[in-house]
mmCIF file of C-alpha atoms and ligand atoms in Angstrom:
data_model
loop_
_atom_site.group_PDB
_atom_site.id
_atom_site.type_symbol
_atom_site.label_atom_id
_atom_site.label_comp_id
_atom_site.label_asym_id
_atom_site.label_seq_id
_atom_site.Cartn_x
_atom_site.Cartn_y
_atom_site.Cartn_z
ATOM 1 C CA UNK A 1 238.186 159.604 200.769
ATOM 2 C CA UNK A 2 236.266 160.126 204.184
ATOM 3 C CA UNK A 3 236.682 157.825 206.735
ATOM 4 C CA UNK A 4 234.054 155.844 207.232
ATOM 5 C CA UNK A 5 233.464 153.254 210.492
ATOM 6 C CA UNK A 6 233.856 150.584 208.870
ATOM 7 C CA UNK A 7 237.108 151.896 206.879
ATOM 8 C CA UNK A 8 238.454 152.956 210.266
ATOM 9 C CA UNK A 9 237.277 149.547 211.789
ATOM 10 C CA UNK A 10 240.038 148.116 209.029
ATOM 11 C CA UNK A 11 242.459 151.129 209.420
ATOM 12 C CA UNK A 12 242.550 149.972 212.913
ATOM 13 C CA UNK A 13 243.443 146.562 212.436
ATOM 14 C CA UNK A 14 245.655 146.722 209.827
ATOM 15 C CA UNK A 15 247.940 149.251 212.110
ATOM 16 C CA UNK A 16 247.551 146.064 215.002
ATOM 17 C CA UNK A 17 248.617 143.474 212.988
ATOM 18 C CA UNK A 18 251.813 145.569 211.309
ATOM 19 C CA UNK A 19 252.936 146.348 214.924
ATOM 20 C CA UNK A 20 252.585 142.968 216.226
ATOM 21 C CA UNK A 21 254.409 141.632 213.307
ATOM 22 C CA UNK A 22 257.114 144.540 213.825
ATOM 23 C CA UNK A 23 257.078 143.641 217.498
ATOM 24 C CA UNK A 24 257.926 139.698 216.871
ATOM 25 C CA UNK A 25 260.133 141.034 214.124
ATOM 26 C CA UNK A 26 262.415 142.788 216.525
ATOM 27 C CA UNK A 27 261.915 139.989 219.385
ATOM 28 C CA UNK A 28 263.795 137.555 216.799
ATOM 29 C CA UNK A 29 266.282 139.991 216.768
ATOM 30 C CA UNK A 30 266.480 140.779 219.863
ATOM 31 C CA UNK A 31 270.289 138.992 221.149
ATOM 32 C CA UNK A 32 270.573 136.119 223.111
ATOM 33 C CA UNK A 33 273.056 136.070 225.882
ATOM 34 C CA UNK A 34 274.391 133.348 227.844
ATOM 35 C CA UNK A 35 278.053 132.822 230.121
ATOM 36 C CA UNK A 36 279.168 129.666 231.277
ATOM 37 C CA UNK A 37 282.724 128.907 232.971
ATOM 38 C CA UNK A 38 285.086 127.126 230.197
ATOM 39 C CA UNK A 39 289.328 127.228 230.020
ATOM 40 C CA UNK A 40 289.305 128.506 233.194
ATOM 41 C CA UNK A 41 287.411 131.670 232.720
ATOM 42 C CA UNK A 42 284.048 132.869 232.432
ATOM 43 C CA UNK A 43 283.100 133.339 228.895
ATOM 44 C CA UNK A 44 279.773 135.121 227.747
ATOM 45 C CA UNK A 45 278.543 134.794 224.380
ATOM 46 C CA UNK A 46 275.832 137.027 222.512
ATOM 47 C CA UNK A 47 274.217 136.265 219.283
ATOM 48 C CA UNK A 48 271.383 137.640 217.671
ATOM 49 C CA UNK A 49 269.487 136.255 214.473
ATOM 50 C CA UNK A 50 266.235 135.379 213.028
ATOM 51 C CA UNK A 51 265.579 132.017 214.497
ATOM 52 C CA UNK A 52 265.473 132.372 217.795
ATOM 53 C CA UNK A 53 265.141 128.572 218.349
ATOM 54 C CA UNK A 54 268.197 127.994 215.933
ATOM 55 C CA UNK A 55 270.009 130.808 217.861
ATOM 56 C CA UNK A 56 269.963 128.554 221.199
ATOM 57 C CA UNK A 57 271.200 125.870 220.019
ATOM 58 C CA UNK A 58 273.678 127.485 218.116
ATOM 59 C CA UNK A 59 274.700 129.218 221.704
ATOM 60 C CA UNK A 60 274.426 125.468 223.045
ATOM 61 C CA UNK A 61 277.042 124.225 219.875
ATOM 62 C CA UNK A 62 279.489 127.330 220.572
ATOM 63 C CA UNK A 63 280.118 126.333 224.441
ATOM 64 C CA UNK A 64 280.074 122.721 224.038
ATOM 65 C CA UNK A 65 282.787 123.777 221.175
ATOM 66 C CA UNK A 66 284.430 125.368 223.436
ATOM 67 C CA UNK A 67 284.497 122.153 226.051
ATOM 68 C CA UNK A 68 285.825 120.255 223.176
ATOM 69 C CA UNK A 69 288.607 122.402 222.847
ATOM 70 C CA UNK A 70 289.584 123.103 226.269
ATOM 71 C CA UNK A 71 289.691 118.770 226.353
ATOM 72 C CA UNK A 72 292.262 118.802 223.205
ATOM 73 C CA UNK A 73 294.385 121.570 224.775
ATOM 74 C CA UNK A 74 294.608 121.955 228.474
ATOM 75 C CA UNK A 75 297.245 121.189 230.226
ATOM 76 C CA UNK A 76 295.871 120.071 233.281
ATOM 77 C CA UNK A 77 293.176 117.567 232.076
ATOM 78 C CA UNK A 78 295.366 113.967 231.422
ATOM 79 C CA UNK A 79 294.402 112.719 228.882
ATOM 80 C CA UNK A 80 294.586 116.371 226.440
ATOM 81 C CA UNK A 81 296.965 115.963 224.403
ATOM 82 C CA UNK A 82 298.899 118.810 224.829
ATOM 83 C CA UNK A 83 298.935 116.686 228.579
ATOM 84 C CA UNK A 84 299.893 113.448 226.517
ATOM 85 C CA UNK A 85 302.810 115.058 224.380
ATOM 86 C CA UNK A 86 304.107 116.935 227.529
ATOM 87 C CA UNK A 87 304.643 113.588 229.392
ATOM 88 C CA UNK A 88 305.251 111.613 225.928
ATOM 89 C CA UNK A 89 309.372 111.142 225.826
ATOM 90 C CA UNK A 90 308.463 109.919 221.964
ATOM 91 C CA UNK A 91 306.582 111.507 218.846
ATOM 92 C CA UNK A 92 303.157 111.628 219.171
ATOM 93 C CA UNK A 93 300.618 112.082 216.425
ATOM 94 C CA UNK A 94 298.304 115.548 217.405
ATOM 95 C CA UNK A 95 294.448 116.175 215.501
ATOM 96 C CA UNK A 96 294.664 118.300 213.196
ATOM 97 C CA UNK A 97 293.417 121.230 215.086
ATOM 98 C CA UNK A 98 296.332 120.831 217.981
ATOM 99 C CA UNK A 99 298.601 120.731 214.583
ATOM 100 C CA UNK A 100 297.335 124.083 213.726
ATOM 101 C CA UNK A 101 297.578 125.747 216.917
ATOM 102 C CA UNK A 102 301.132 124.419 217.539
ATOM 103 C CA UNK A 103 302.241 126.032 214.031
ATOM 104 C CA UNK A 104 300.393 129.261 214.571
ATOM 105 C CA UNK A 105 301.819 129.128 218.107
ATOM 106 C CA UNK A 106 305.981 128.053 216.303
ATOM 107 C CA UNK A 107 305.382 130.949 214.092
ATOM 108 C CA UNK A 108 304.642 133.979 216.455
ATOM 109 C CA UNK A 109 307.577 132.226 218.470
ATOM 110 C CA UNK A 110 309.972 132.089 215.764
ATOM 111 C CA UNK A 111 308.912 135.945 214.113
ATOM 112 C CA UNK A 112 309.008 137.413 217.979
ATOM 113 C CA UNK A 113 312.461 136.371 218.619
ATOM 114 C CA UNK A 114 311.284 133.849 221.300
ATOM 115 C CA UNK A 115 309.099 136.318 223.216
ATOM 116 C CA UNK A 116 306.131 133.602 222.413
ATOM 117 C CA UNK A 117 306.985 130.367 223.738
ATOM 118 C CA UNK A 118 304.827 127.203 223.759
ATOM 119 C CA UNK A 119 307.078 125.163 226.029
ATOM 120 C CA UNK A 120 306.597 127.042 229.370
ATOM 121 C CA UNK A 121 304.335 124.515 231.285
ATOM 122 C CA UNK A 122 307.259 123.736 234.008
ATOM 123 C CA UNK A 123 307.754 127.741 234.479
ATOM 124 C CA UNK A 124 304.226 128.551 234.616
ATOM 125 C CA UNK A 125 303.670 125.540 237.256
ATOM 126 C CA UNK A 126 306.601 126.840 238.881
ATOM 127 C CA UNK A 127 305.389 130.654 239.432
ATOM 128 C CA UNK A 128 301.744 129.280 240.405
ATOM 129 C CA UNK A 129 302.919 127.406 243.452
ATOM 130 C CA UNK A 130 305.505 129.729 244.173
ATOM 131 C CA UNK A 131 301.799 132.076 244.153
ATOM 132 C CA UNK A 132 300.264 130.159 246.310
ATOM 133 C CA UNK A 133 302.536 130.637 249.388
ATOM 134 C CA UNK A 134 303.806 133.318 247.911
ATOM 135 C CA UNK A 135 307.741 133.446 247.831
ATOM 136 C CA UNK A 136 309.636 134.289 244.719
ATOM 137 C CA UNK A 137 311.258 130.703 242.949
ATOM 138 C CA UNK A 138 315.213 130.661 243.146
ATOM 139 C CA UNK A 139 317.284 131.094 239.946
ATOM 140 C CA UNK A 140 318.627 127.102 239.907
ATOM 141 C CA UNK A 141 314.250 126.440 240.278
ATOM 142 C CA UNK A 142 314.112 129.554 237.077
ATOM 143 C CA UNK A 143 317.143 127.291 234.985
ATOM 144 C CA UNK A 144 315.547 124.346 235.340
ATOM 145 C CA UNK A 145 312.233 125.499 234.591
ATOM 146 C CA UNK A 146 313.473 126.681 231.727
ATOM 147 C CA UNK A 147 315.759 123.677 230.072
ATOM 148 C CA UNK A 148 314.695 123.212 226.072
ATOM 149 C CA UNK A 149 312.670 126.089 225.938
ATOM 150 C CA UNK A 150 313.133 128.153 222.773
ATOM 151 C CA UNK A 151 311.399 128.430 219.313
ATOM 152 C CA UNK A 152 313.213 125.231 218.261
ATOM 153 C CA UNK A 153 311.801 123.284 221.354
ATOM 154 C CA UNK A 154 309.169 121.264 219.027
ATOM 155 C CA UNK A 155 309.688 119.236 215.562
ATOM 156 C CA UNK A 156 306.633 119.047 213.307
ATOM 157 C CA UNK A 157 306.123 116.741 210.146
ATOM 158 C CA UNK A 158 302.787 116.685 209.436
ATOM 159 C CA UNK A 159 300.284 115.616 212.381
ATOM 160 C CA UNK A 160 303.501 114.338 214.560
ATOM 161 C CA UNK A 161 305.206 116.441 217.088
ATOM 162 C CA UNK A 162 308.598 115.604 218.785
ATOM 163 C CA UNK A 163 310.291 117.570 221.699
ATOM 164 C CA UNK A 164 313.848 118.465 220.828
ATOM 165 C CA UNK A 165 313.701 117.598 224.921
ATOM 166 C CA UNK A 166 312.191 115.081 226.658
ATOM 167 C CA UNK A 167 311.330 117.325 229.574
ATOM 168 C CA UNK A 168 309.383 119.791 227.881
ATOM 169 C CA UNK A 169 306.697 120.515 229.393
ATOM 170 C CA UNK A 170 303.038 122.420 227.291
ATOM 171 C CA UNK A 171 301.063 125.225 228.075
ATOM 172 C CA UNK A 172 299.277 126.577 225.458
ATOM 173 C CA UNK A 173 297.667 129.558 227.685
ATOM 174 C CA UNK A 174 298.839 132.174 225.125
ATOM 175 C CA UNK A 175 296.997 131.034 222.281
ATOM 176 C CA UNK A 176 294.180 128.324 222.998
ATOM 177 C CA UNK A 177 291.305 130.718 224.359
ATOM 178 C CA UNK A 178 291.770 132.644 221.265
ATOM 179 C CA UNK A 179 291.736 129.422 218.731
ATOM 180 C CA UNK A 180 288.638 128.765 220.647
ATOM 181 C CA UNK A 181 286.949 132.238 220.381
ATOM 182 C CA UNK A 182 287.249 131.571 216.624
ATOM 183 C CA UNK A 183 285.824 128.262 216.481
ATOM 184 C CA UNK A 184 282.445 129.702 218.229
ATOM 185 C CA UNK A 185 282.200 132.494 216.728
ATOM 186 C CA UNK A 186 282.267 130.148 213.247
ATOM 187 C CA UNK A 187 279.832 127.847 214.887
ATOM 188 C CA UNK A 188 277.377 130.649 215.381
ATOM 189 C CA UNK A 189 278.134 132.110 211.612
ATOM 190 C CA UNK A 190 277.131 129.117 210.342
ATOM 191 C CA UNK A 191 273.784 128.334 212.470
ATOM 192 C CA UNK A 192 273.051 131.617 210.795
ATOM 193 C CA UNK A 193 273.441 134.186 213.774
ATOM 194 C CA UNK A 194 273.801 137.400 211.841
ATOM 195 C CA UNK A 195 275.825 138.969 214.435
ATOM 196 C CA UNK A 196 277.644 137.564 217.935
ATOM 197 C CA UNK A 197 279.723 138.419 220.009
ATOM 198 C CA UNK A 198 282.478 135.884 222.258
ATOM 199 C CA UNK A 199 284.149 136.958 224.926
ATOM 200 C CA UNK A 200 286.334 134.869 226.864
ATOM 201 C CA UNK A 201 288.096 136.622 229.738
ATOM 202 C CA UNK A 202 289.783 139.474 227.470
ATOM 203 C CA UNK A 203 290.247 137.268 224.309
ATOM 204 C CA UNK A 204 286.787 138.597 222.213
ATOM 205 C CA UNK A 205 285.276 137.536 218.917
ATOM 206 C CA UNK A 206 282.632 139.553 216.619
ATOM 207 C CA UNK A 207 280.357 138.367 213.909
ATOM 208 C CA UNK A 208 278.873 141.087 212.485
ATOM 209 C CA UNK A 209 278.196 144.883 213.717
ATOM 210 C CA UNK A 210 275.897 144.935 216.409
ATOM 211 C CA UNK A 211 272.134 145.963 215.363
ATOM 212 C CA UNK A 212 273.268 147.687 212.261
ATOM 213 C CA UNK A 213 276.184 149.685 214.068
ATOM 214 C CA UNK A 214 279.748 148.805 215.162
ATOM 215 C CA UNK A 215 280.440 146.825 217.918
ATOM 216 C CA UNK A 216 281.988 149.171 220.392
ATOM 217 C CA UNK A 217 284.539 147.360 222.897
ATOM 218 C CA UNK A 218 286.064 149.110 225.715
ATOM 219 C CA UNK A 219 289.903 148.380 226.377
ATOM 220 C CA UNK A 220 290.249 148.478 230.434
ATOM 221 C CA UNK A 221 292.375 150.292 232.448
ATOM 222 C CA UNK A 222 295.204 147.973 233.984
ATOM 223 C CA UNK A 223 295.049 149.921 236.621
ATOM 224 C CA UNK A 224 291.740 150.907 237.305
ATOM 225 C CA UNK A 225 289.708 148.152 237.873
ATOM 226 C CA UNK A 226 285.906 149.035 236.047
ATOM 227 C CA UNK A 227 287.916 152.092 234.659
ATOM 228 C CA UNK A 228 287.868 151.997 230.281
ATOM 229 C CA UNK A 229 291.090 153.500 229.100
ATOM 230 C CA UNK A 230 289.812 153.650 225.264
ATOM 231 C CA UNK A 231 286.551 152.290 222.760
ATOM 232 C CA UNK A 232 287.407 150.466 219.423
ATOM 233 C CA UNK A 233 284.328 150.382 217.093
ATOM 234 C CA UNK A 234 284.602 147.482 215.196
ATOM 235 C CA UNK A 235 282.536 145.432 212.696
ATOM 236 C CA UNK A 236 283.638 141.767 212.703
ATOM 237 C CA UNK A 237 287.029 140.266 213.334
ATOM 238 C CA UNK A 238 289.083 139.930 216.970
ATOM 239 C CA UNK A 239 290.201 142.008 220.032
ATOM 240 C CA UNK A 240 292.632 140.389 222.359
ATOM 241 C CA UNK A 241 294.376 141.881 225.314
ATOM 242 C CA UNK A 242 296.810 140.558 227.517
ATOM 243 C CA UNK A 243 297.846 142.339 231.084
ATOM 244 C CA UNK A 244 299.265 142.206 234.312
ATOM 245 C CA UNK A 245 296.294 142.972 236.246
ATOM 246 C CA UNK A 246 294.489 139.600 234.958
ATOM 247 C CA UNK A 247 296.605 136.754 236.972
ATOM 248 C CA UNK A 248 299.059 138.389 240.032
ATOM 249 C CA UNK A 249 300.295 138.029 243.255
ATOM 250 C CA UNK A 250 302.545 140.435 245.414
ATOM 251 C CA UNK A 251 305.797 140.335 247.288
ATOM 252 C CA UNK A 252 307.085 143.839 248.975
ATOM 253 C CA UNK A 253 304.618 145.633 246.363
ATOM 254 C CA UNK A 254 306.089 144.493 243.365
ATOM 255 C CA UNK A 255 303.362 142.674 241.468
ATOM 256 C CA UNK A 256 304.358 138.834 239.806
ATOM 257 C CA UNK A 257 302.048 137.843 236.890
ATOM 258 C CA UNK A 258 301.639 135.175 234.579
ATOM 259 C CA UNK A 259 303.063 136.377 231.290
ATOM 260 C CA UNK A 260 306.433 135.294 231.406
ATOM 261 C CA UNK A 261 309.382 136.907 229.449
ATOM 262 C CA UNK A 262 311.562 133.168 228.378
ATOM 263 C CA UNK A 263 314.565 135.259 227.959
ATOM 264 C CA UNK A 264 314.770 135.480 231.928
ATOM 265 C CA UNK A 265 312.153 133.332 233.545
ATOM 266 C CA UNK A 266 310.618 136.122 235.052
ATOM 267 C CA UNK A 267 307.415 137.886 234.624
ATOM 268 C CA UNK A 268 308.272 140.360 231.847
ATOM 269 C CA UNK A 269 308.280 143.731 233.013
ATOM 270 C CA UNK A 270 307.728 146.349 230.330
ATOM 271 C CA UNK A 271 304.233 146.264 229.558
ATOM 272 C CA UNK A 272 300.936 146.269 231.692
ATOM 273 C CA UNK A 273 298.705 145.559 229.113
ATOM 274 C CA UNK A 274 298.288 145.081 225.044
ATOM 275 C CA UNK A 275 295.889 144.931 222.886
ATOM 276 C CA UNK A 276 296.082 143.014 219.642
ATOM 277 C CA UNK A 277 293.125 143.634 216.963
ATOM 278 C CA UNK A 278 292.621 141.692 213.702
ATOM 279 C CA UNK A 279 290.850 139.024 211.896
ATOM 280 C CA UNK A 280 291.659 135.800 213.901
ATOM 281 C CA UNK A 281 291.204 135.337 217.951
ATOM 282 C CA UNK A 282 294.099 132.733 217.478
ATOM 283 C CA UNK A 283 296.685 134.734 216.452
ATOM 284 C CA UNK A 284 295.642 137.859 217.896
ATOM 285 C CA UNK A 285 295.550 135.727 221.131
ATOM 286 C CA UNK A 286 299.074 134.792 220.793
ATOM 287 C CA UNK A 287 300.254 138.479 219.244
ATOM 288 C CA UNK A 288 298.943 139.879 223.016
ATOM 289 C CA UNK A 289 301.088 138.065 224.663
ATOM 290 C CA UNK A 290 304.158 138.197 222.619
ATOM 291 C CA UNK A 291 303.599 141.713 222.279
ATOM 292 C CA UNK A 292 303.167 142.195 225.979
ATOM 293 C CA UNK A 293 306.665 141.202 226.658
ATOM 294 C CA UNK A 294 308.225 142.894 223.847
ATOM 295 C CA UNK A 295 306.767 146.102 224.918
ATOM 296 C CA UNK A 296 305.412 149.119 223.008
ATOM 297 C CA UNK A 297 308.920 149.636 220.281
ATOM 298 C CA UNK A 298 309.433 146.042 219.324
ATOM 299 C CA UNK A 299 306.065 145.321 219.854
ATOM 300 C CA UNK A 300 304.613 147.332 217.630
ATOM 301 C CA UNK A 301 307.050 146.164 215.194
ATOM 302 C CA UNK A 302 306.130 142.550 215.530
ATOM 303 C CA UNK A 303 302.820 143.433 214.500
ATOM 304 C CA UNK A 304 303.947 144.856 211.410
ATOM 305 C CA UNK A 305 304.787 141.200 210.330
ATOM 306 C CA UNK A 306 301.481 140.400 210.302
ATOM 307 C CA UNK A 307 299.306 142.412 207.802
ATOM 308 C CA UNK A 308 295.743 142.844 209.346
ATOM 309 C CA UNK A 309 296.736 143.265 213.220
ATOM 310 C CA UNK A 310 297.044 146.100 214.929
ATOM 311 C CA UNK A 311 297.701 147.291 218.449
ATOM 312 C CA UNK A 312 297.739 148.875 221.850
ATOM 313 C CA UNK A 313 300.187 149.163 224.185
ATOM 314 C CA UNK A 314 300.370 150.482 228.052
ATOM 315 C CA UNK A 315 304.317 150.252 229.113
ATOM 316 C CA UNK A 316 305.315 149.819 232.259
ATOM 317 C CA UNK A 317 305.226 153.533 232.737
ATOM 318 C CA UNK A 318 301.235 154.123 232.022
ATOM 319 C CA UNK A 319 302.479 155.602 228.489
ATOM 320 C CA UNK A 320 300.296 154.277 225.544
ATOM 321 C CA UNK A 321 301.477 153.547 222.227
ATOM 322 C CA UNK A 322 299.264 152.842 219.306
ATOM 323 C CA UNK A 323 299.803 151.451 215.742
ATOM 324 C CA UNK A 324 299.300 153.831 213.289
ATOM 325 C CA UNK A 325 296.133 152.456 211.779
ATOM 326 C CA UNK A 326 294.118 151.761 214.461
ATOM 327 C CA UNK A 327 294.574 155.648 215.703
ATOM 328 C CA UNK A 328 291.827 156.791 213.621
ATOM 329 C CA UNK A 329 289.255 154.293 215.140
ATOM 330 C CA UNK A 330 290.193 154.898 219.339
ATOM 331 C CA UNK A 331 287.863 157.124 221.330
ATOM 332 C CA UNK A 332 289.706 157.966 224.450
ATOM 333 C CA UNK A 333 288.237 157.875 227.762
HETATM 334 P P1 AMP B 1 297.311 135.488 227.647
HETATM 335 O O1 AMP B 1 296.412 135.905 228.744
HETATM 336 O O2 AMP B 1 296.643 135.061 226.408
HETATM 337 O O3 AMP B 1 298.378 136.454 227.386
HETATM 338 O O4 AMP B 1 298.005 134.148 228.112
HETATM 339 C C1 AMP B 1 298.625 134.014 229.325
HETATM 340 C C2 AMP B 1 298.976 132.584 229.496
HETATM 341 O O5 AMP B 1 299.886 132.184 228.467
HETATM 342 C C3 AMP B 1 299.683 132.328 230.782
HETATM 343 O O6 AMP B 1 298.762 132.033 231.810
HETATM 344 C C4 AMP B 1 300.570 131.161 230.432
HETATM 345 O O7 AMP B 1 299.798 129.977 230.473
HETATM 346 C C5 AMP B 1 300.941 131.437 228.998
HETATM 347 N N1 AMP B 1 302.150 132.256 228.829
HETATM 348 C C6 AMP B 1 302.756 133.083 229.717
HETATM 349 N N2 AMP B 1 303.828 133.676 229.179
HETATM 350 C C7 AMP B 1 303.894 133.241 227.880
HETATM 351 C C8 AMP B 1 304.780 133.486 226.798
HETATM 352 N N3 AMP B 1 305.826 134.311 226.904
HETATM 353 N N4 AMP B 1 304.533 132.838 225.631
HETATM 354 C C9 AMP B 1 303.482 132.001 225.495
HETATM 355 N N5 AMP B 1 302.624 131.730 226.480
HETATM 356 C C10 AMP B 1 302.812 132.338 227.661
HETATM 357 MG MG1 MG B 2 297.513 135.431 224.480
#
């Protein structure tokens, strides 16, 4: 077949019209990114799919998801009621989705030995002023902070919640961002993203692999700042990490953060950072930070209770421990 002008004429623009439906091809899937400041963090969320009008709104429906959230379960907005059943003296009747959390939240508590605690709002309150000044809190301010703590501090039956102790005071910090993280990343699943990502402060969701390939997510260095210590490749599910470098002040060099070991009222002292992966943000969320204060031995064990999670631990001492199954899939740095 020769070419003739006219067959080239149509060669021609066949070849432009396949590449400029390639090109808007690829510009639908090109992902959407967009951060906004929620649960007292900054939380960026990317998303790609092929309607890229759909796909805002959907980005839109995953933050103001978030916002509803953050207005069931923070502490320091009045009228959430995690606020209303830490000031309630009587049982109070929690949506269904505060019902949830608090049994997740009962059940790491209960399997960790008490490492995971719900009912720290007075000692958390108690370290952040102390922060502000900074001076360390006595051990009568430490005792008191601490009165009906424990993983027997709430009653549930059904939707109502009771405090074994009136002065129980909230603070679902350990486990709300990552109940959160879930909820977008179903909100986007459903507006039919085809693959997203949610990352709020440390507590990260994925939909998906990213553009036909794993997501790869760096695990930082707690004490490098910018520094990545090691790269999980991951299609889908939840990384969470929890570590000393996030919230801190110091006194005489010793550093004080916010993940608090309820055995002693103190910041716990044997991790600096770990890393919980699996399916949900929720309970990966609240695995970190029981895990964290349990340290790399027991902490590792805990997560052998929970088929699906695995994890990473740096002790105190910069050693890293890993669970067995996720060794394969690390890529040191
Ligand atoms: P995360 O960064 O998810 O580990 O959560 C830290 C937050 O959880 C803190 O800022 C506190 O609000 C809360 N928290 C601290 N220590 C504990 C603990 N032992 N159990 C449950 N929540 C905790
Ligand atoms: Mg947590």
């Amino acid at each position: 077949m020769s070419l003739t002008r006219p067959r080239i004429i149509l060669l021609l623009l066949f070849l432009l019209l396949a590449s400029v439906g390639l090109r808007q091809r690829f510009a639908g899937e090109e992902p959407l990114s967009r951060s906004r400041i929620l649960m007292g963090t900054v939380i960026e969320i990317t998303a790609s799919g092929p309607d890229r009008k759909a796909l805002e709104s959907a980005l839109d429906a995953a933050f103001a998801e978030i916002a509803r959230i953050e207005a069931l379960m923070s502490p320091h907005l009045p009228q959430s009621e995690v606020a209303r059943l830490s000031q309630s003296p009587e049982p109070l009747e929690v949506s269904p989705e505060t019902e949830a959390v608090l049994r997740l939240g009962l059940e790491v508590a209960a399997v960790s030995g008490g490492a995971f605690d719900l009912g720290l709002g007075r000692l958390v309150e108690l370290w952040r002023v102390a922060g502000e000044r900074p001076r360390l809190p006595d051990a009568a301010e430490i005792r008191s902070a601490l009165r009906g703590v424990g993983p027997d501090s709430l009653l549930l039956e059904g939707r109502m919640v009771a405090k074994a102790d009136p002065e129980l005071r909230l603070d679902l910090g350990g486990i709300a961002k990552g109940y959160a993280v879930d909820r977008a990343v179903e909100i986007l699943r459903r507006a039919g993203a085809t693959s997203a990502s949610v990352n709020a402060g440390g507590d990260i969701g994925l939909l998906g692999e990213r553009s036909g390939r794993p997501w790869r997510i760096g695990i930082q260095h707690p004490r490098n700042p910018g520094e990545v210590l090691a790269v999980l490749s991951l299609a889908g599910g939840a990384v969470v990490t929890s570590g000393d470098y996030q919230r801190f002040f110091e006194i005489d060099g010793t550093r004080y953060h916010h993940l608090f070991d309820p055995r002693t009222g103190h910041p716990a002292t044997v991790s600096r950072s770990a890393t919980v992966v699996g399916p949900s943000a929720a309970l990966a969320d609240a695995l970190a930070t029981a895990v964290f204060v349990l340290g790399p031995d027991q902490g590792l064990e805990l997560l052998g209770e929970f088929p699906g999670y695995e994890g990473l631990v740096v002790a105190a001492d910069g050693s890293v421990a890993v669970s067995e199954r996720l060794r394969g899939g690390i890529e040191w740095r």
